[in-house]
Each structure stands twice: as structure tokens, then as C-alpha cells.
């Protein structure tokens, strides 16, 4: 009669098999998500009820930045100021931006001091996207947008109270009126 060596039975063997099965399931699940092109930030938890084995896998969440669409020109109060202090540049640009683009243009005016640099001032917080859209419309670079109005800005006080944006017509826009 030959004796058999003890077989792999018992609670330790069962736990080892459960741990291996759980590890394989988690690995297959993660590989399937990666191959499917799922975004990062997917977290999964796999566990076997009644066992000591439990695996938790967490992937760092992705960072998403959204930019709100600008308000339409018909919802933007625009003050156009003539920075050159000669001619009717503010009147011409106000009419053009109102009739062609639909901006709510306030009464055209001059700056409080000569300012040959064309600029867009964001008067009301939250109108940065509208300033960028206006810059594109009139052909100014993004660097022409001033989002914090300095106290030295040549803008009449009343315009600071009524306008969402102020467009100063300087030398670069004078010829396009």
C-alpha cells in the first residue's frame, strides 16, 4: 500500500485561490478599461464577500477645464472711446459695432486724456470671454485686453458705472473706422 502525500486542501488553499482570482479579475478589468479608452479617474473596487481578501484600485482623477461661451453681443454693454481725441472715431466704431455685430453701444465719447494705444478694458468682472470675442472682432491681439482697470485708465467715471466693456480706439484701429 502506498501512501499519498497530503493534497492541497483546507482553508489556506481556498484563500490563496480566492486572492489569485480577485487579482486576475482586477487586472483584466483595468486592462479592459484602458484598452476601451476610458478616461482616467475611473475607480474600481473588487472584493469577495466572506473572505479576507479585498483589493481596491484608485486612479487619480483627471483635471478638466471648461470655458464658458461668451454672451452674445446683444447682451454686452459696450462703451467706445476715442483715444486720439480727434475726429469721430468713437461714433463710427459705435455705429459699426452696433449695426454689424449687435452690441449694446453706449453714447460715444472721448478718453479723459490722449491714448494712442487701442485697448479693451473689462469693466465688469466675468466679461473676460466677451472681451476676447470683441478683440477678435475688431482685430486686436489678446494682449490688448486689460482685465484689471487701473485708476489711471483714461475712462470717464460714468462709463465705469454703465459699461461691461470699454473699447479705446487708438492708432491701430483709427484707419479701420
PDB file of C-alpha atoms in Angstrom:
ATOM      1  CA  UNK A   1       0.000   0.000   0.000  1.00  0.00           C
ATOM      2  CA  UNK A   2       1.407   3.329  -0.945  1.00  0.00           C
ATOM      3  CA  UNK A   3       0.802   6.487   0.940  1.00  0.00           C
ATOM      4  CA  UNK A   4      -0.259   9.635  -0.788  1.00  0.00           C
ATOM      5  CA  UNK A   5       1.195  12.961   0.076  1.00  0.00           C
ATOM      6  CA  UNK A   6      -1.358  15.295   1.629  1.00  0.00           C
ATOM      7  CA  UNK A   7      -3.223  17.211  -1.106  1.00  0.00           C
ATOM      8  CA  UNK A   8      -3.740  20.938  -1.358  1.00  0.00           C
ATOM      9  CA  UNK A   9      -6.940  21.195   0.626  1.00  0.00           C
ATOM     10  CA  UNK A  10      -8.049  23.232   3.547  1.00  0.00           C
ATOM     11  CA  UNK A  11      -8.856  26.860   4.332  1.00  0.00           C
ATOM     12  CA  UNK A  12      -5.423  28.238   3.409  1.00  0.00           C
ATOM     13  CA  UNK A  13      -5.606  26.845  -0.077  1.00  0.00           C
ATOM     14  CA  UNK A  14      -9.117  28.242  -0.568  1.00  0.00           C
ATOM     15  CA  UNK A  15      -7.989  31.745   0.473  1.00  0.00           C
ATOM     16  CA  UNK A  16      -4.990  31.609  -1.836  1.00  0.00           C
ATOM     17  CA  UNK A  17      -7.221  30.647  -4.779  1.00  0.00           C
ATOM     18  CA  UNK A  18      -9.657  33.487  -3.952  1.00  0.00           C
ATOM     19  CA  UNK A  19      -6.806  36.041  -3.796  1.00  0.00           C
ATOM     20  CA  UNK A  20      -5.457  34.905  -7.170  1.00  0.00           C
ATOM     21  CA  UNK A  21      -8.938  35.043  -8.756  1.00  0.00           C
ATOM     22  CA  UNK A  22      -9.559  38.539  -7.387  1.00  0.00           C
ATOM     23  CA  UNK A  23      -6.151  39.798  -8.587  1.00  0.00           C
ATOM     24  CA  UNK A  24      -6.769  38.402 -12.073  1.00  0.00           C
ATOM     25  CA  UNK A  25     -10.264  39.950 -12.190  1.00  0.00           C
ATOM     26  CA  UNK A  26      -8.956  43.390 -11.159  1.00  0.00           C
ATOM     27  CA  UNK A  27      -6.117  43.231 -13.694  1.00  0.00           C
ATOM     28  CA  UNK A  28      -8.460  42.173 -16.517  1.00  0.00           C
ATOM     29  CA  UNK A  29     -10.919  44.945 -15.579  1.00  0.00           C
ATOM     30  CA  UNK A  30      -8.239  47.633 -15.593  1.00  0.00           C
ATOM     31  CA  UNK A  31      -6.744  46.460 -18.874  1.00  0.00           C
ATOM     32  CA  UNK A  32     -10.196  46.367 -20.461  1.00  0.00           C
ATOM     33  CA  UNK A  33     -10.862  49.976 -19.357  1.00  0.00           C
ATOM     34  CA  UNK A  34      -7.504  51.166 -20.651  1.00  0.00           C
ATOM     35  CA  UNK A  35      -7.976  49.456 -23.999  1.00  0.00           C
ATOM     36  CA  UNK A  36     -11.507  50.863 -24.308  1.00  0.00           C
ATOM     37  CA  UNK A  37     -10.078  54.375 -23.988  1.00  0.00           C
ATOM     38  CA  UNK A  38     -11.936  55.219 -20.804  1.00  0.00           C
ATOM     39  CA  UNK A  39     -10.862  58.478 -19.217  1.00  0.00           C
ATOM     40  CA  UNK A  40      -8.609  58.491 -16.214  1.00  0.00           C
ATOM     41  CA  UNK A  41     -10.353  58.935 -12.929  1.00  0.00           C
ATOM     42  CA  UNK A  42     -12.139  55.575 -13.073  1.00  0.00           C
ATOM     43  CA  UNK A  43     -12.072  53.929  -9.696  1.00  0.00           C
ATOM     44  CA  UNK A  44     -12.978  50.336  -9.082  1.00  0.00           C
ATOM     45  CA  UNK A  45     -13.326  48.173  -6.014  1.00  0.00           C
ATOM     46  CA  UNK A  46     -13.410  44.430  -6.120  1.00  0.00           C
ATOM     47  CA  UNK A  47     -13.931  42.213  -3.145  1.00  0.00           C
ATOM     48  CA  UNK A  48     -15.096  38.710  -2.345  1.00  0.00           C
ATOM     49  CA  UNK A  49     -17.765  38.522   0.285  1.00  0.00           C
ATOM     50  CA  UNK A  50     -16.833  36.500   3.308  1.00  0.00           C
ATOM     51  CA  UNK A  51     -13.123  36.343   2.588  1.00  0.00           C
ATOM     52  CA  UNK A  52     -10.160  38.183   3.985  1.00  0.00           C
ATOM     53  CA  UNK A  53      -9.015  39.256   0.509  1.00  0.00           C
ATOM     54  CA  UNK A  54     -10.114  42.631  -0.825  1.00  0.00           C
ATOM     55  CA  UNK A  55      -8.417  44.814  -3.418  1.00  0.00           C
ATOM     56  CA  UNK A  56      -9.070  48.499  -4.086  1.00  0.00           C
ATOM     57  CA  UNK A  57      -7.612  50.259  -7.090  1.00  0.00           C
ATOM     58  CA  UNK A  58      -7.908  54.021  -7.497  1.00  0.00           C
ATOM     59  CA  UNK A  59      -6.680  56.048 -10.446  1.00  0.00           C
ATOM     60  CA  UNK A  60      -6.076  59.778  -9.940  1.00  0.00           C
ATOM     61  CA  UNK A  61      -8.970  61.894 -11.265  1.00  0.00           C
ATOM     62  CA  UNK A  62      -8.422  63.846 -14.449  1.00  0.00           C
ATOM     63  CA  UNK A  63      -8.464  67.629 -14.470  1.00  0.00           C
ATOM     64  CA  UNK A  64     -10.855  69.224 -16.925  1.00  0.00           C
ATOM     65  CA  UNK A  65     -11.048  72.939 -17.617  1.00  0.00           C
ATOM     66  CA  UNK A  66     -14.164  74.312 -19.207  1.00  0.00           C
ATOM     67  CA  UNK A  67     -14.550  77.736 -20.671  1.00  0.00           C
ATOM     68  CA  UNK A  68     -17.978  79.279 -20.734  1.00  0.00           C
ATOM     69  CA  UNK A  69     -19.156  80.543 -24.084  1.00  0.00           C
ATOM     70  CA  UNK A  70     -19.213  84.324 -24.266  1.00  0.00           C
ATOM     71  CA  UNK A  71     -22.504  86.159 -24.012  1.00  0.00           C
ATOM     72  CA  UNK A  72     -23.842  87.259 -27.389  1.00  0.00           C
ATOM     73  CA  UNK A  73     -23.048  90.890 -28.310  1.00  0.00           C
ATOM     74  CA  UNK A  74     -26.727  91.758 -27.789  1.00  0.00           C
ATOM     75  CA  UNK A  75     -26.144  91.204 -24.055  1.00  0.00           C
ATOM     76  CA  UNK A  76     -22.939  93.242 -23.763  1.00  0.00           C
ATOM     77  CA  UNK A  77     -22.970  96.975 -22.931  1.00  0.00           C
ATOM     78  CA  UNK A  78     -20.036  98.438 -24.819  1.00  0.00           C
ATOM     79  CA  UNK A  79     -18.578 101.907 -24.389  1.00  0.00           C
ATOM     80  CA  UNK A  80     -16.425 103.064 -27.303  1.00  0.00           C
ATOM     81  CA  UNK A  81     -13.971 105.866 -26.545  1.00  0.00           C
ATOM     82  CA  UNK A  82     -11.831 107.884 -28.967  1.00  0.00           C
ATOM     83  CA  UNK A  83      -8.296 107.739 -27.595  1.00  0.00           C
ATOM     84  CA  UNK A  84      -6.903 110.075 -30.240  1.00  0.00           C
ATOM     85  CA  UNK A  85      -9.302 112.899 -29.268  1.00  0.00           C
ATOM     86  CA  UNK A  86      -9.712 113.981 -32.909  1.00  0.00           C
ATOM     87  CA  UNK A  87     -12.407 113.177 -35.411  1.00  0.00           C
ATOM     88  CA  UNK A  88     -15.438 110.990 -34.862  1.00  0.00           C
ATOM     89  CA  UNK A  89     -13.760 107.636 -34.318  1.00  0.00           C
ATOM     90  CA  UNK A  90     -15.886 106.627 -31.337  1.00  0.00           C
ATOM     91  CA  UNK A  91     -19.115 107.449 -33.193  1.00  0.00           C
ATOM     92  CA  UNK A  92     -18.035 105.487 -36.267  1.00  0.00           C
ATOM     93  CA  UNK A  93     -16.927 102.436 -34.265  1.00  0.00           C
ATOM     94  CA  UNK A  94     -20.039 102.539 -32.046  1.00  0.00           C
ATOM     95  CA  UNK A  95     -22.314 102.534 -35.084  1.00  0.00           C
ATOM     96  CA  UNK A  96     -20.303  99.788 -36.770  1.00  0.00           C
ATOM     97  CA  UNK A  97     -20.269  97.503 -33.713  1.00  0.00           C
ATOM     98  CA  UNK A  98     -23.960  98.111 -33.027  1.00  0.00           C
ATOM     99  CA  UNK A  99     -25.288  97.610 -36.561  1.00  0.00           C
ATOM    100  CA  UNK A 100     -22.905  94.891 -37.762  1.00  0.00           C
ATOM    101  CA  UNK A 101     -22.312  92.925 -34.561  1.00  0.00           C
ATOM    102  CA  UNK A 102     -25.327  93.763 -32.372  1.00  0.00           C
ATOM    103  CA  UNK A 103     -23.515  95.223 -29.339  1.00  0.00           C
ATOM    104  CA  UNK A 104     -25.439  97.482 -26.976  1.00  0.00           C
ATOM    105  CA  UNK A 105     -23.313 100.579 -27.527  1.00  0.00           C
ATOM    106  CA  UNK A 106     -23.449 103.469 -25.078  1.00  0.00           C
ATOM    107  CA  UNK A 107     -23.137 107.091 -26.196  1.00  0.00           C
ATOM    108  CA  UNK A 108     -19.750 107.512 -27.920  1.00  0.00           C
ATOM    109  CA  UNK A 109     -17.223 109.589 -26.023  1.00  0.00           C
ATOM    110  CA  UNK A 110     -13.550 110.554 -25.803  1.00  0.00           C
ATOM    111  CA  UNK A 111     -10.986 109.305 -23.319  1.00  0.00           C
ATOM    112  CA  UNK A 112     -10.086 111.706 -20.500  1.00  0.00           C
ATOM    113  CA  UNK A 113      -6.566 112.027 -21.923  1.00  0.00           C
ATOM    114  CA  UNK A 114      -4.989 111.213 -25.263  1.00  0.00           C
ATOM    115  CA  UNK A 115      -4.269 107.486 -25.501  1.00  0.00           C
ATOM    116  CA  UNK A 116      -2.963 106.303 -28.882  1.00  0.00           C
ATOM    117  CA  UNK A 117      -2.999 102.632 -27.802  1.00  0.00           C
ATOM    118  CA  UNK A 118      -6.059 100.602 -28.729  1.00  0.00           C
ATOM    119  CA  UNK A 119      -7.295  98.559 -25.780  1.00  0.00           C
ATOM    120  CA  UNK A 120     -10.277  96.716 -24.373  1.00  0.00           C
ATOM    121  CA  UNK A 121     -10.980  97.220 -20.686  1.00  0.00           C
ATOM    122  CA  UNK A 122     -13.037  94.642 -18.789  1.00  0.00           C
ATOM    123  CA  UNK A 123     -15.160  96.822 -16.522  1.00  0.00           C
ATOM    124  CA  UNK A 124     -17.489  94.186 -15.095  1.00  0.00           C
ATOM    125  CA  UNK A 125     -15.957  91.034 -13.669  1.00  0.00           C
ATOM    126  CA  UNK A 126     -16.945  87.941 -15.616  1.00  0.00           C
ATOM    127  CA  UNK A 127     -16.768  89.553 -19.069  1.00  0.00           C
ATOM    128  CA  UNK A 128     -13.318  88.243 -19.989  1.00  0.00           C
ATOM    129  CA  UNK A 129     -14.675  85.869 -22.656  1.00  0.00           C
ATOM    130  CA  UNK A 130     -16.687  88.721 -24.173  1.00  0.00           C
ATOM    131  CA  UNK A 131     -13.555  90.888 -24.246  1.00  0.00           C
ATOM    132  CA  UNK A 132     -11.710  88.123 -26.109  1.00  0.00           C
ATOM    133  CA  UNK A 133     -14.573  87.862 -28.618  1.00  0.00           C
ATOM    134  CA  UNK A 134     -14.570  91.644 -29.115  1.00  0.00           C
ATOM    135  CA  UNK A 135     -10.788  91.652 -29.608  1.00  0.00           C
ATOM    136  CA  UNK A 136     -11.160  89.036 -32.326  1.00  0.00           C
ATOM    137  CA  UNK A 137     -13.996  91.013 -33.941  1.00  0.00           C
ATOM    138  CA  UNK A 138     -12.047  94.283 -34.135  1.00  0.00           C
ATOM    139  CA  UNK A 139      -8.694  92.658 -34.920  1.00  0.00           C
ATOM    140  CA  UNK A 140      -6.836  93.307 -31.669  1.00  0.00           C
ATOM    141  CA  UNK A 141      -4.490  90.779 -30.064  1.00  0.00           C
ATOM    142  CA  UNK A 142      -5.393  89.218 -26.712  1.00  0.00           C
ATOM    143  CA  UNK A 143      -2.613  91.307 -25.173  1.00  0.00           C
ATOM    144  CA  UNK A 144      -4.796  94.415 -25.779  1.00  0.00           C
ATOM    145  CA  UNK A 145      -7.284  93.202 -23.145  1.00  0.00           C
ATOM    146  CA  UNK A 146      -6.908  94.844 -19.729  1.00  0.00           C
ATOM    147  CA  UNK A 147      -8.824  92.814 -17.153  1.00  0.00           C
ATOM    148  CA  UNK A 148      -7.989  94.979 -14.153  1.00  0.00           C
ATOM    149  CA  UNK A 149      -8.784  98.608 -14.834  1.00  0.00           C
ATOM    150  CA  UNK A 150      -6.070 100.814 -13.328  1.00  0.00           C
ATOM    151  CA  UNK A 151      -7.122 104.074 -11.692  1.00  0.00           C
ATOM    152  CA  UNK A 152      -5.007 105.854 -14.317  1.00  0.00           C
ATOM    153  CA  UNK A 153      -7.115 104.480 -17.192  1.00  0.00           C
ATOM    154  CA  UNK A 154      -8.424 107.368 -19.326  1.00  0.00           C
ATOM    155  CA  UNK A 155     -12.047 106.315 -18.894  1.00  0.00           C
ATOM    156  CA  UNK A 156     -14.743 108.782 -17.770  1.00  0.00           C
ATOM    157  CA  UNK A 157     -16.257 107.779 -14.411  1.00  0.00           C
ATOM    158  CA  UNK A 158     -19.797 107.397 -15.759  1.00  0.00           C
ATOM    159  CA  UNK A 159     -18.578 104.782 -18.231  1.00  0.00           C
ATOM    160  CA  UNK A 160     -17.111 102.727 -15.397  1.00  0.00           C
ATOM    161  CA  UNK A 161     -20.604 102.510 -13.901  1.00  0.00           C
ATOM    162  CA  UNK A 162     -22.608 101.691 -17.027  1.00  0.00           C
ATOM    163  CA  UNK A 163     -20.409  99.618 -19.349  1.00  0.00           C
ATOM    164  CA  UNK A 164     -19.453  95.946 -19.269  1.00  0.00           C
ATOM    165  CA  UNK A 165     -16.527  96.583 -21.634  1.00  0.00           C
ATOM    166  CA  UNK A 166     -14.763  99.719 -22.847  1.00  0.00           C
ATOM    167  CA  UNK A 167     -13.071  99.820 -26.249  1.00  0.00           C
ATOM    168  CA  UNK A 168     -10.484 102.576 -26.644  1.00  0.00           C
ATOM    169  CA  UNK A 169      -9.900 103.426 -30.283  1.00  0.00           C
ATOM    170  CA  UNK A 170      -6.208 104.148 -30.691  1.00  0.00           C
ATOM    171  CA  UNK A 171      -3.893 104.422 -33.656  1.00  0.00           C
ATOM    172  CA  UNK A 172      -4.176 100.740 -34.687  1.00  0.00           C
ATOM    173  CA  UNK A 173      -7.972 100.949 -35.096  1.00  0.00           C
ATOM    174  CA  UNK A 174      -8.241 104.531 -36.395  1.00  0.00           C
ATOM    175  CA  UNK A 175      -7.812 103.580 -40.027  1.00  0.00           C
ATOM    176  CA  UNK A 176     -10.436 100.819 -39.846  1.00  0.00           C
ATOM    177  CA  UNK A 177     -13.361 103.011 -38.774  1.00  0.00           C
TER     178      UNK A 177
END
